[in-house]
Amino acid sequence: MAVARLGPSTYGLDGVYLRAGAAAVGPHEGRGPLGPFFDRVWSDETNGTPSFEKAEQALLTDAYALLLKKAEVQWSEVDLVFGGDLLDQIVTTTFTARDHQRPLIGVFAACASFTEALGLGSLVIGGGGSHTVLAAASSHHFSAERQFRFPLELGYQRPPTAAWTATAAGAAMLGDQPSSVWIEAVTFGRVIDMGGKDPNDMGSAMAPAAFDTIQRHFAATNTRPDDYDAIMTGDLGHFGIAVLRHYAQDQGLTFGDELDDCGRSLYDPVRQDTHNGGSGPGCSAAVFCGPLLRALQAGEMQRLLLVATGALFSPTTYQQGETIPAIAHAVAFSRQEVT
Amino acid sequence: MAVARLGPSTYGLDGVYLRAGAAAVGPHEGRGPLGPFFDRVWSDETNGTPSFEKAEQALLTDAYALLLKKAEVQWSEVDLVFGGDLLDQIVTTTFTARDHQRPLIGVFAACASFTEALGLGSLVIGGGGSHTVLAAASSHHFSAERQFRFPLELGYQRPPTAAWTATAAGAAMLGDQPSSVWIEAVTFGRVIDMGGKDPNDMGSAMAPAAFDTIQRHFAATNTRPDDYDAIMTGDLGHFGIAVLRHYAQDQGLTFGDELDDCGRSLYDPVRQDTHNGGSGPGCSAAVFCGPLLRALQAGEMQRLLLVATGALFSPTTYQQGETIPAIAHAVAFSRQEVT
């Protein structure tokens, strides 16, 4: 294992592998175009739990259990759990840690929490500190909406730019034992605030942060867009990805078909009324641990750059008239034949 | 630099140094017994800012500025900033990152956030990933009280076990260049929940988590209490530290005078009406970056174990009748003559 500092916050990695991933999602996500690629789809939003907050914990616990089975790893073999979620004081992550009893590194980067967790876990393995690390993130449509906007029971109208917080949890097992997918490099992002104030248009707020991280990742790793089979942003959605394309073009960076977005892919824009597309830490976590990782493992992709994006506001800052800072963390994956 | 895995979540470090620390605190903290050892003491709780949330950001920004000056480091030389705070979506940490523009790793472990940040930063430097890392944590009495309990204007009565969230920010600069204080080892904690439900008695809830981490740190590093000049828990306070002593004794571990608590030390129990003592992520961060680090640098202490403790509840989980999970992360420091 080794870590090479390729730039101020870009690290090249050697000997850090992705052993397995697992994703559990809600019914709305299961009915979307990626539904068949998730490991478990709940038939309703609570699955018998007494609150939406408990439901989110149960969904994350499901993802953990599915992951351990697929990775053939026992909890006792996991050195550290890295994870985060959207709820105040990341209670989904901390409350589920009561059960698994593994040392916990709580992270928060809003919807970019999954790549922050993956990136940190990769550095700790690459630096020789850990053998096996679990990285996870989750969100739940009903718990997030009532915390950040309004209880859904209110039936308020959502503007076209509004994102749909995904009911989704994704968990990945990282290790130092060779497998077909390895972590090639990580770039941690800066906080970029372009002055947007609309919590119903986070895609536009996050696009410049995604650009900043992607551009720095390219510069530090000496790569360009078409070096990757796919560059998947977290949850810019239909509006945000268009903003990113235009914004990048203005700065002299042209993306091709390899650029897409996890949130935009999660729901059917015609059949499913989700406006801008999916969001939430669970969105990129589940889309990666489900369909994207399957495509990598199957050899349908050789190289993937995952760039989860986060809008870093709180209801308090929004009500106090503050702007919405944003961040993006990037993790690059490569496929190899296991020798 | 090197990292050695001494246990599942205990890492021995070589070549990771603490270059400097800085602490900025509010007026109440300045009037306490440790007041003379902080770098800056505000004369009122807002220092001219228009809200308590803005005040907390300004306090953290003060700690950053003081630190950079003491460490003789420019922002452009800082690879990564690790930090966290108590506010929903850690907005103090993320909003201040708009100004410093360095890549941000947001962490959350409630009042244990400082040692989580320090520990992770140390691993990244030890693993060869970074040259210079900043780790910080903050809290503000007025912003925290109105978020977690009641607005102070309500004038509610606090029970004797209630902690006083400190108006305090601490920041430390870690690097790979030799200095007089080095990071010896780090142990990340598990989430321990003994079933307590009282958000006004967090010291008792956190004591078992502190014990669990300390015990595992001792086992992995083959040390015992009297190997350290001081073992400082984060914010167990007067009640919590007594619980820890008794609880440890029951498990066969006896602490001597080396055991004390940052929160208990921060205020004068007779002159200042803070009941159980100080709490908040800024409490252990400022007590370490102020008085403890000064004592280490001056050679008054040779070896220190800092064990910040966190109660992982949210107002929502409390209102839903949930118990209070707790966590503790430990960082061990040693002093050496610079050769």
XYZ file of C-alpha atoms in Angstrom:
678
model
C 0.000 0.000 0.000
C 1.067 3.555 -0.551
C -0.240 7.094 -0.748
C 1.313 9.682 -3.058
C 0.499 13.353 -2.690
C -0.264 14.429 -6.259
C -1.584 17.859 -5.298
C -2.579 19.767 -2.141
C -5.637 17.571 -1.689
C -5.254 14.922 -4.398
C -3.800 11.597 -3.363
C -2.761 8.750 -5.614
C -3.280 5.329 -4.068
C -1.686 1.963 -4.487
C -3.057 -1.257 -3.032
C -6.483 0.002 -1.942
C -9.311 -2.172 -3.227
C -13.060 -2.084 -3.276
C -14.115 -5.502 -2.108
C -17.876 -5.110 -2.454
C -20.756 -2.669 -2.328
C -24.417 -2.962 -1.405
C -27.411 -0.690 -1.802
C -30.868 -0.687 -0.212
C -33.505 1.729 -1.480
C -37.105 2.795 -1.050
C -40.028 1.894 -3.336
C -39.850 5.062 -5.452
C -36.165 4.425 -6.182
C -36.918 0.772 -6.899
C -39.442 1.761 -9.575
C -36.865 3.940 -11.333
C -34.640 2.887 -14.232
C -31.887 1.677 -11.877
C -34.264 -0.371 -9.707
C -33.065 -3.798 -10.919
C -29.477 -3.013 -9.897
C -30.078 -2.392 -6.188
C -29.621 -5.217 -3.721
C -32.846 -4.588 -1.860
C -35.938 -2.511 -2.616
C -38.368 -1.775 0.201
C -42.053 -2.117 -0.663
C -42.971 0.972 1.363
C -41.182 3.951 2.922
C -41.073 2.694 6.516
C -40.806 -1.100 6.304
C -42.649 -1.444 9.586
C -40.604 1.042 11.568
C -42.427 3.590 13.782
C -40.841 6.793 12.394
C -39.101 8.022 9.263
C -35.927 8.503 11.296
C -36.075 4.864 12.436
C -36.787 3.859 8.837
C -33.597 5.565 7.669
C -31.622 3.707 10.322
C -33.199 0.413 9.276
C -32.392 1.072 5.622
C -28.738 1.752 6.444
C -28.645 -1.350 8.631
C -30.011 -3.321 5.667
C -27.213 -1.986 3.462
C -24.631 -2.979 6.095
C -26.009 -6.521 6.321
C -26.149 -6.969 2.552
C -22.600 -5.649 2.244
C -21.108 -7.917 4.888
C -22.681 -10.909 3.201
C -21.436 -9.948 -0.276
C -17.948 -9.055 1.002
C -17.815 -12.200 3.151
C -16.610 -10.089 6.047
C -17.649 -10.266 9.706
C -18.223 -7.096 11.709
C -15.281 -8.084 13.915
C -12.983 -7.810 10.891
C -13.989 -4.195 10.147
C -11.407 -1.767 11.597
C -13.331 1.446 11.101
C -16.712 2.598 9.836
C -16.739 5.937 7.991
C -20.157 7.402 7.348
C -22.527 10.322 7.321
C -26.082 11.381 6.597
C -28.232 14.489 6.306
C -30.036 14.441 9.618
C -29.056 16.891 12.350
C -26.076 15.489 14.289
C -25.916 12.615 11.706
C -28.086 10.488 13.957
C -28.697 7.803 11.326
C -24.996 7.020 11.232
C -24.438 7.282 14.979
C -27.563 5.402 16.089
C -26.883 2.443 13.774
C -23.369 2.344 15.252
C -24.902 1.278 18.572
C -25.573 -2.079 16.959
C -22.455 -2.741 14.894
C -20.099 -1.670 17.697
C -17.206 -0.857 15.412
C -15.174 2.337 15.847
C -16.978 5.143 14.072
C -15.664 8.094 12.092
C -18.658 10.370 11.589
C -18.334 12.643 8.560
C -20.466 15.436 7.158
C -20.382 16.933 3.692
C -24.149 16.815 3.079
C -24.760 14.840 -0.147
C -20.990 14.563 -0.690
C -20.592 12.502 2.490
C -20.192 9.197 0.648
C -17.086 10.192 -1.312
C -15.672 11.927 1.773
C -16.061 8.642 3.671
C -14.670 6.565 0.779
C -11.765 8.956 0.270
C -10.779 9.031 3.931
C -11.093 5.276 4.270
C -8.913 4.830 1.200
C -6.222 7.112 2.637
C -6.195 5.243 5.933
C -5.775 1.887 4.169
C -3.248 3.315 1.712
C -1.232 4.790 4.566
C -0.955 1.359 6.144
C -3.288 2.130 9.035
C -6.155 -0.253 8.382
C -6.865 -3.553 6.691
C -10.627 -3.314 6.253
C -12.829 -0.232 6.275
C -16.532 0.271 5.663
C -17.757 3.516 4.073
C -21.453 4.367 3.902
C -24.028 7.106 3.480
C -27.800 7.266 3.640
C -30.831 9.484 3.308
C -34.606 9.165 3.545
C -37.072 11.251 1.600
C -39.533 11.716 4.441
C -37.064 12.424 7.262
C -35.062 14.887 5.154
C -38.007 16.795 3.717
C -39.544 17.468 7.096
C -36.207 18.559 8.518
C -35.063 20.781 5.653
C -38.259 22.011 4.047
C -41.778 21.006 5.111
C -43.470 17.819 6.308
C -44.728 16.031 3.216
C -48.192 15.823 4.745
C -48.459 19.557 4.082
C -48.697 18.838 0.363
C -46.728 21.905 -0.713
C -45.863 22.437 -4.356
C -42.275 21.847 -5.408
C -40.616 24.079 -8.016
C -39.088 22.445 -11.133
C -35.527 22.881 -9.816
C -36.288 21.071 -6.547
C -34.441 17.805 -5.953
C -36.034 14.667 -4.557
C -34.127 13.428 -1.516
C -33.645 9.734 -2.182
C -34.671 7.022 0.236
C -31.441 5.132 -0.230
C -28.418 3.749 1.569
C -25.146 2.556 0.086
C -22.226 0.861 1.798
C -18.845 -0.186 0.424
C -16.113 -2.389 1.850
C -12.557 -1.240 1.252
C -9.518 -3.359 1.921
C -5.902 -4.098 1.158
C -6.620 -7.494 -0.440
C -6.616 -7.434 -4.259
C -9.972 -7.434 -6.039
C -11.177 -6.362 -9.479
C -11.870 -2.721 -8.573
C -9.266 -0.501 -6.995
C -9.199 3.083 -5.784
C -6.848 5.008 -8.000
C -6.961 8.524 -6.573
C -8.952 10.843 -4.330
C -9.464 14.617 -4.468
C -11.054 16.447 -1.548
C -12.964 19.597 -2.395
C -13.058 23.180 -1.281
C -16.160 25.062 -0.212
C -17.433 27.155 -3.111
C -20.222 29.681 -2.638
C -21.475 31.493 -5.715
C -24.156 33.365 -3.789
C -27.213 31.234 -4.541
C -29.867 31.296 -1.821
C -32.587 28.947 -3.064
C -32.722 25.598 -1.213
C -34.972 24.410 -4.028
C -32.189 24.867 -6.565
C -29.194 23.079 -5.081
C -28.047 21.703 -8.432
C -27.057 25.157 -9.668
C -25.415 25.985 -6.318
C -23.312 22.808 -6.414
C -22.209 22.829 -10.073
C -19.260 25.242 -9.528
C -18.015 23.133 -6.603
C -18.175 20.023 -8.793
C -16.231 21.841 -11.492
C -13.570 23.020 -9.033
C -12.932 19.522 -7.697
C -13.013 17.826 -11.113
C -10.638 20.396 -12.576
C -8.181 20.015 -9.716
C -8.443 16.237 -9.959
C -7.620 16.346 -13.678
C -4.676 18.703 -13.097
C -3.172 16.646 -10.264
C -3.648 13.265 -11.966
C -2.823 14.525 -15.456
C -6.068 13.165 -16.878
C -8.922 14.634 -18.928
C -12.629 13.839 -19.359
C -12.282 11.173 -22.042
C -9.763 9.234 -19.944
C -12.793 8.058 -17.953
C -15.603 5.830 -19.163
C -17.884 7.735 -16.848
C -17.691 10.869 -14.717
C -20.665 10.743 -12.383
C -21.521 13.771 -10.274
C -23.572 13.235 -7.145
C -26.861 15.027 -7.360
C -26.668 18.030 -9.631
C -29.754 16.731 -11.386
C -31.091 17.820 -14.769
C -30.574 21.542 -14.142
C -27.262 21.290 -12.309
C -25.550 19.081 -14.857
C -26.487 21.545 -17.596
C -25.043 24.359 -15.477
C -21.848 22.327 -14.971
C -21.467 21.698 -18.718
C -21.886 25.370 -19.572
C -19.759 26.577 -16.664
C -16.935 24.168 -17.578
C -17.146 25.129 -21.236
C -16.714 28.787 -20.267
C -13.564 27.793 -18.389
C -12.216 25.847 -21.349
C -13.138 22.329 -20.240
C -15.445 20.364 -22.529
C -17.196 17.251 -21.315
C -18.478 14.560 -23.663
C -20.990 11.784 -23.111
C -18.962 10.409 -20.216
C -20.434 13.094 -17.922
C -23.645 12.155 -16.155
C -25.220 12.520 -12.745
C -26.368 9.980 -10.155
C -29.415 12.047 -9.194
C -30.512 12.475 -12.794
C -30.229 8.738 -13.394
C -32.172 7.570 -10.370
C -35.716 8.396 -11.472
C -37.594 8.351 -14.753
C -38.224 11.993 -15.667
C -41.467 11.144 -17.465
C -43.007 8.448 -15.291
C -41.741 9.715 -11.912
C -42.489 13.222 -10.710
C -39.148 14.154 -9.167
C -38.420 17.369 -11.081
C -34.636 17.941 -10.924
C -33.863 14.319 -9.927
C -32.559 12.580 -6.844
C -30.411 14.027 -4.068
C -29.296 13.128 -0.552
C -26.135 11.356 0.636
C -27.815 8.024 -0.109
C -28.301 8.948 -3.771
C -24.692 8.769 -4.960
C -23.919 6.074 -2.374
C -26.641 3.742 -3.666
C -26.131 4.535 -7.358
C -22.433 3.772 -6.937
C -22.794 0.677 -4.732
C -25.551 -0.662 -6.976
C -25.403 -0.059 -10.763
C -22.035 1.680 -11.156
C -20.027 -0.823 -9.174
C -21.762 -3.701 -10.967
C -20.768 -2.177 -14.307
C -17.174 -1.828 -13.138
C -17.037 -5.349 -11.790
C -18.559 -6.732 -14.997
C -15.995 -4.928 -17.121
C -18.599 -2.692 -18.791
C -16.529 0.238 -17.488
C -12.809 0.368 -16.870
C -12.442 3.730 -15.199
C -14.921 5.846 -13.248
C -14.706 9.202 -11.521
C -17.385 9.604 -8.830
C -17.884 13.206 -7.725
C -20.507 13.428 -4.992
C -21.709 16.984 -4.425
C -23.068 18.580 -1.274
C -25.043 21.746 -0.477
C -23.901 22.825 2.985
C -26.826 24.869 4.257
C -29.004 24.276 7.280
C -32.601 25.407 7.881
C -31.166 28.002 10.283
C -28.741 29.510 7.772
C -31.469 29.546 5.123
C -33.900 31.305 7.453
C -31.182 33.810 8.364
C -30.844 34.751 4.684
C -27.461 33.111 4.131
C -26.213 31.839 0.798
C -25.648 28.123 0.096
C -22.018 26.968 0.175
C -21.270 23.772 -1.729
C -18.568 21.114 -1.833
C -17.594 18.090 -3.939
C -15.232 15.224 -3.185
C -13.988 12.938 -5.982
C -12.895 9.289 -5.961
C -11.467 7.586 -9.057
C -11.904 3.833 -9.569
C -10.197 1.493 -11.994
C -10.907 -2.057 -12.994
C -8.293 -4.734 -13.392
C -8.284 -8.463 -13.933
C -7.494 -10.163 -10.650
C -4.232 -12.021 -11.040
C 6.470 9.143 8.567
C 4.725 5.910 9.316
C 1.519 4.470 10.683
C 1.447 1.199 12.604
C -1.814 -0.572 13.290
C -1.581 -1.428 16.995
C -5.189 -2.559 17.315
C -8.394 -2.507 15.248
C -8.705 1.249 15.700
C -5.471 2.212 17.458
C -2.668 3.562 15.312
C 0.896 4.272 16.368
C 2.440 7.211 14.552
C 5.951 8.228 13.650
C 6.920 11.624 12.286
C 3.652 13.461 12.942
C 4.170 16.721 14.838
C 2.028 19.363 16.419
C 3.449 22.604 15.166
C 1.205 25.020 17.070
C -2.233 25.487 18.614
C -4.436 28.517 19.194
C -7.595 29.097 21.198
C -10.159 31.902 21.172
C -12.878 31.962 23.836
C -15.828 33.962 25.114
C -15.878 36.241 28.172
C -17.214 33.616 30.584
C -14.397 31.232 29.623
C -11.892 34.072 29.891
C -12.928 34.720 33.485
C -12.356 31.072 34.425
C -9.184 29.627 35.925
C -7.721 28.873 32.474
C -8.440 32.368 31.104
C -4.804 33.540 31.042
C -3.790 30.612 28.838
C -6.073 31.334 25.875
C -4.777 33.343 22.938
C -7.780 35.625 22.725
C -10.714 36.334 25.043
C -13.751 38.130 23.662
C -15.204 40.875 25.842
C -18.794 39.869 24.985
C -20.569 36.882 23.432
C -21.066 38.301 19.931
C -18.072 40.596 19.315
C -20.185 42.783 17.063
C -21.637 40.017 14.915
C -25.388 40.071 14.154
C -26.275 36.537 15.355
C -24.912 33.859 17.673
C -24.317 31.638 14.656
C -22.230 34.367 13.017
C -20.441 34.867 16.333
C -19.416 31.217 16.413
C -18.044 31.509 12.881
C -16.112 34.652 13.846
C -14.670 32.924 16.900
C -13.441 29.987 14.813
C -12.040 32.398 12.238
C -10.162 34.138 15.072
C -8.681 30.813 16.165
C -7.585 30.094 12.570
C -5.876 33.494 12.251
C -4.104 33.178 15.596
C -2.959 29.677 14.682
C -1.555 30.586 11.290
C 0.426 33.409 12.859
C 1.823 31.225 15.642
C 2.616 28.356 13.275
C 4.084 30.738 10.688
C 2.056 29.004 8.015
C 0.112 30.575 5.118
C -3.315 29.238 4.160
C -1.846 28.201 0.806
C 0.465 25.775 2.633
C -2.400 23.966 4.387
C -3.296 20.768 2.509
C -6.506 19.926 4.340
C -8.709 21.359 7.066
C -10.399 18.818 9.359
C -13.114 20.206 11.608
C -16.532 19.969 13.146
C -18.982 21.701 15.427
C -22.319 21.144 17.142
C -24.642 23.104 14.901
C -26.972 21.294 12.519
C -25.075 20.419 9.313
C -21.869 21.720 11.015
C -22.458 25.129 9.480
C -19.790 26.866 11.587
C -17.124 24.672 10.022
C -18.520 24.804 6.487
C -19.346 28.525 6.399
C -15.890 29.559 7.645
C -14.440 27.373 4.879
C -15.885 29.812 2.327
C -13.173 32.231 3.400
C -10.128 30.013 3.850
C -10.704 28.128 0.596
C -8.745 25.065 1.636
C -10.108 21.556 1.016
C -12.429 20.667 3.864
C -13.026 17.379 5.667
C -16.131 17.930 7.766
C -16.389 15.618 10.769
C -19.027 15.045 13.411
C -18.650 13.346 16.747
C -20.411 16.047 18.812
C -18.031 17.181 21.566
C -15.500 14.528 20.481
C -15.072 16.213 17.089
C -11.702 17.772 17.945
C -9.906 14.493 18.617
C -11.614 12.896 15.607
C -10.228 15.723 13.457
C -6.783 15.547 15.084
C -6.672 11.766 14.813
C -7.655 11.682 11.149
C -5.263 14.479 10.263
C -2.470 12.608 12.035
C -3.210 9.421 10.085
C -3.170 11.261 6.771
C 0.197 12.864 7.549
C 1.584 9.621 8.991
C 0.482 7.722 5.888
C 2.476 10.092 3.719
C -0.533 11.823 2.220
C -0.161 15.347 3.533
C 2.514 17.746 4.716
C 0.412 20.217 6.681
C -3.046 19.769 8.141
C -5.236 21.996 10.284
C -7.632 20.427 12.824
C -10.240 22.500 14.633
C -13.485 22.467 16.575
C -15.774 25.126 17.990
C -18.950 25.787 19.931
C -20.913 28.775 21.183
C -23.014 28.821 24.318
C -25.876 30.819 22.861
C -26.145 29.088 19.475
C -25.955 25.622 21.020
C -28.405 26.218 23.854
C -31.134 27.506 21.579
C -30.618 24.647 19.150
C -30.436 21.809 21.670
C -32.473 22.989 24.635
C -34.123 26.401 24.923
C -33.239 29.971 23.953
C -31.387 31.482 26.899
C -33.807 34.424 26.892
C -36.372 31.989 28.282
C -34.482 31.944 31.581
C -35.166 28.263 32.312
C -33.586 26.612 35.324
C -30.725 24.219 34.691
C -30.372 21.052 36.782
C -27.078 20.440 38.648
C -25.925 17.828 36.112
C -26.360 20.187 33.142
C -23.214 21.127 31.251
C -22.401 24.633 30.055
C -21.670 24.652 26.336
C -18.460 26.626 26.029
C -18.057 29.630 23.769
C -14.694 28.449 22.529
C -12.728 27.508 19.430
C -9.444 25.651 19.205
C -7.280 24.980 16.168
C -4.071 22.984 15.822
C -1.528 22.740 13.015
C -0.131 19.283 12.321
C 2.823 18.619 10.100
C 5.697 16.354 9.163
C 8.395 18.835 10.236
C 9.909 18.081 13.671
C 8.741 20.174 16.618
C 8.685 19.685 20.374
C 5.295 17.926 20.553
C 4.509 14.865 18.507
C 1.456 12.665 18.057
C 2.274 9.275 19.445
C -0.909 7.294 18.892
C -4.614 7.608 18.136
C -7.567 5.446 19.178
C -10.973 5.924 17.557
C -13.963 5.068 19.690
C -17.068 2.947 19.412
C -20.593 4.162 20.063
C -21.643 3.135 23.567
C -25.204 3.567 24.755
C -25.982 2.696 28.365
C -29.604 3.758 28.081
C -29.466 7.256 29.586
C -32.103 9.642 28.246
C -31.404 12.948 30.008
C -29.820 15.618 27.779
C -29.071 17.499 30.986
C -26.812 14.698 32.207
C -24.472 13.992 29.342
C -21.465 13.444 31.606
C -22.919 10.206 32.960
C -23.955 9.097 29.458
C -20.442 9.656 28.084
C -18.353 8.157 30.910
C -18.674 4.528 29.690
C -17.629 5.579 26.165
C -14.582 7.341 27.595
C -13.731 4.214 29.566
C -14.093 1.979 26.511
C -11.739 4.087 24.399
C -9.167 4.626 27.168
C -9.115 0.940 27.996
C -8.635 -0.064 24.372
C -5.931 2.584 23.979
C -4.050 1.219 26.985
C -4.337 -2.362 25.719
C -3.167 -1.552 22.183
C -0.281 0.719 23.260
C 0.670 -1.374 26.281
C 0.417 1.613 28.620
C -1.403 2.315 31.888
C -2.710 5.443 33.624
C 0.499 6.437 35.381
C 2.449 6.319 32.114
C 0.802 9.671 31.343
C 1.336 12.958 33.151
C -2.249 13.781 32.357
C -5.280 11.963 30.976
C -7.806 14.634 30.071
C -11.331 13.637 29.111
C -13.351 16.089 27.061
C -16.402 17.227 28.904
C -17.548 14.655 31.412
C -17.621 17.425 34.011
C -17.775 17.025 37.778
C -20.437 14.298 37.702
C -19.140 12.428 34.670
C -15.553 12.171 35.831
C -16.756 10.687 39.132
C -18.842 8.175 37.175
C -15.788 7.309 35.054
C -13.606 6.751 38.121
C -16.157 4.439 39.744
C -17.006 2.658 36.511
C -13.325 2.035 35.732
C -12.644 0.854 39.282
C -15.454 -1.693 38.905
C -13.741 -2.970 35.762
C -10.371 -3.227 37.486
C -8.784 -0.001 36.227
C -7.724 2.549 38.840
C -6.944 6.121 37.881
C -4.756 8.377 39.991
C -4.375 12.144 40.002
C -3.430 12.150 36.330
C -7.122 11.862 35.375
C -8.948 15.143 34.938
C -11.489 16.683 32.581
C -11.334 19.703 30.253
C -14.919 20.725 31.014
C -14.382 20.534 34.773
C -11.268 22.702 34.483
C -12.743 25.458 32.349
C -14.877 27.268 34.934
C -14.556 28.033 38.625
C -17.174 25.892 40.386
C -17.652 28.468 43.145
C -17.446 31.788 41.319
C -19.019 30.679 38.028
C -22.442 29.103 37.897
C -21.875 26.364 35.347
C -23.033 23.338 37.359
C -21.403 20.246 35.797
C -18.756 22.274 33.928
C -18.008 23.059 30.306
C -18.989 21.080 27.214
C -19.145 21.538 23.454
C -16.583 20.651 20.768
C -14.810 23.946 21.491
C -14.265 22.974 25.136
C -11.630 20.264 24.706
C -10.301 21.974 21.568
C -9.613 25.258 23.387
C -8.407 23.648 26.625
C -5.965 21.564 24.619
C -4.819 24.297 22.201
C -4.475 26.764 25.072
C -3.283 25.549 28.501
C -2.516 21.867 27.817
C -0.380 22.444 24.754
C 1.460 25.280 26.522
C 2.268 22.919 29.391
C 3.546 20.302 26.959
C 5.630 22.796 25.018
C 7.074 24.217 28.257
C 8.085 20.776 29.459
C 5.670 20.848 32.418
C 4.187 17.663 30.961
C 5.926 14.990 28.938
C 3.011 12.810 27.935
C -0.693 13.567 27.590
C -3.713 11.511 26.594
C -6.590 13.682 25.364
C -9.926 11.855 25.249
C -12.661 14.131 23.904
C -16.134 12.747 24.556
C -19.344 13.255 22.607
C -23.053 12.732 23.273
C -24.598 11.839 19.930
C -28.225 12.836 20.352
C -30.242 15.393 18.425
C -33.303 17.350 19.553
C -35.357 15.039 17.313
C -34.061 11.807 18.861
C -34.550 13.263 22.341
C -38.122 14.291 21.572
C -38.785 10.832 20.124
C -37.769 9.278 23.457
C -34.482 7.815 22.278
C -31.508 7.117 24.515
C -28.232 9.056 24.209
C -25.396 7.200 22.456
C -21.900 8.426 23.258
C -18.424 8.204 21.754
C -14.848 9.121 22.676
C -11.747 9.466 20.493
C -8.266 9.538 22.057
C -5.031 11.178 20.901
C -1.727 10.692 22.768
C 0.950 13.413 22.680
C 4.587 13.263 23.718
C 7.149 15.947 24.251
C 10.723 15.766 23.046
C 13.646 18.138 22.831
C 13.974 19.301 19.231
C 17.316 18.129 17.898
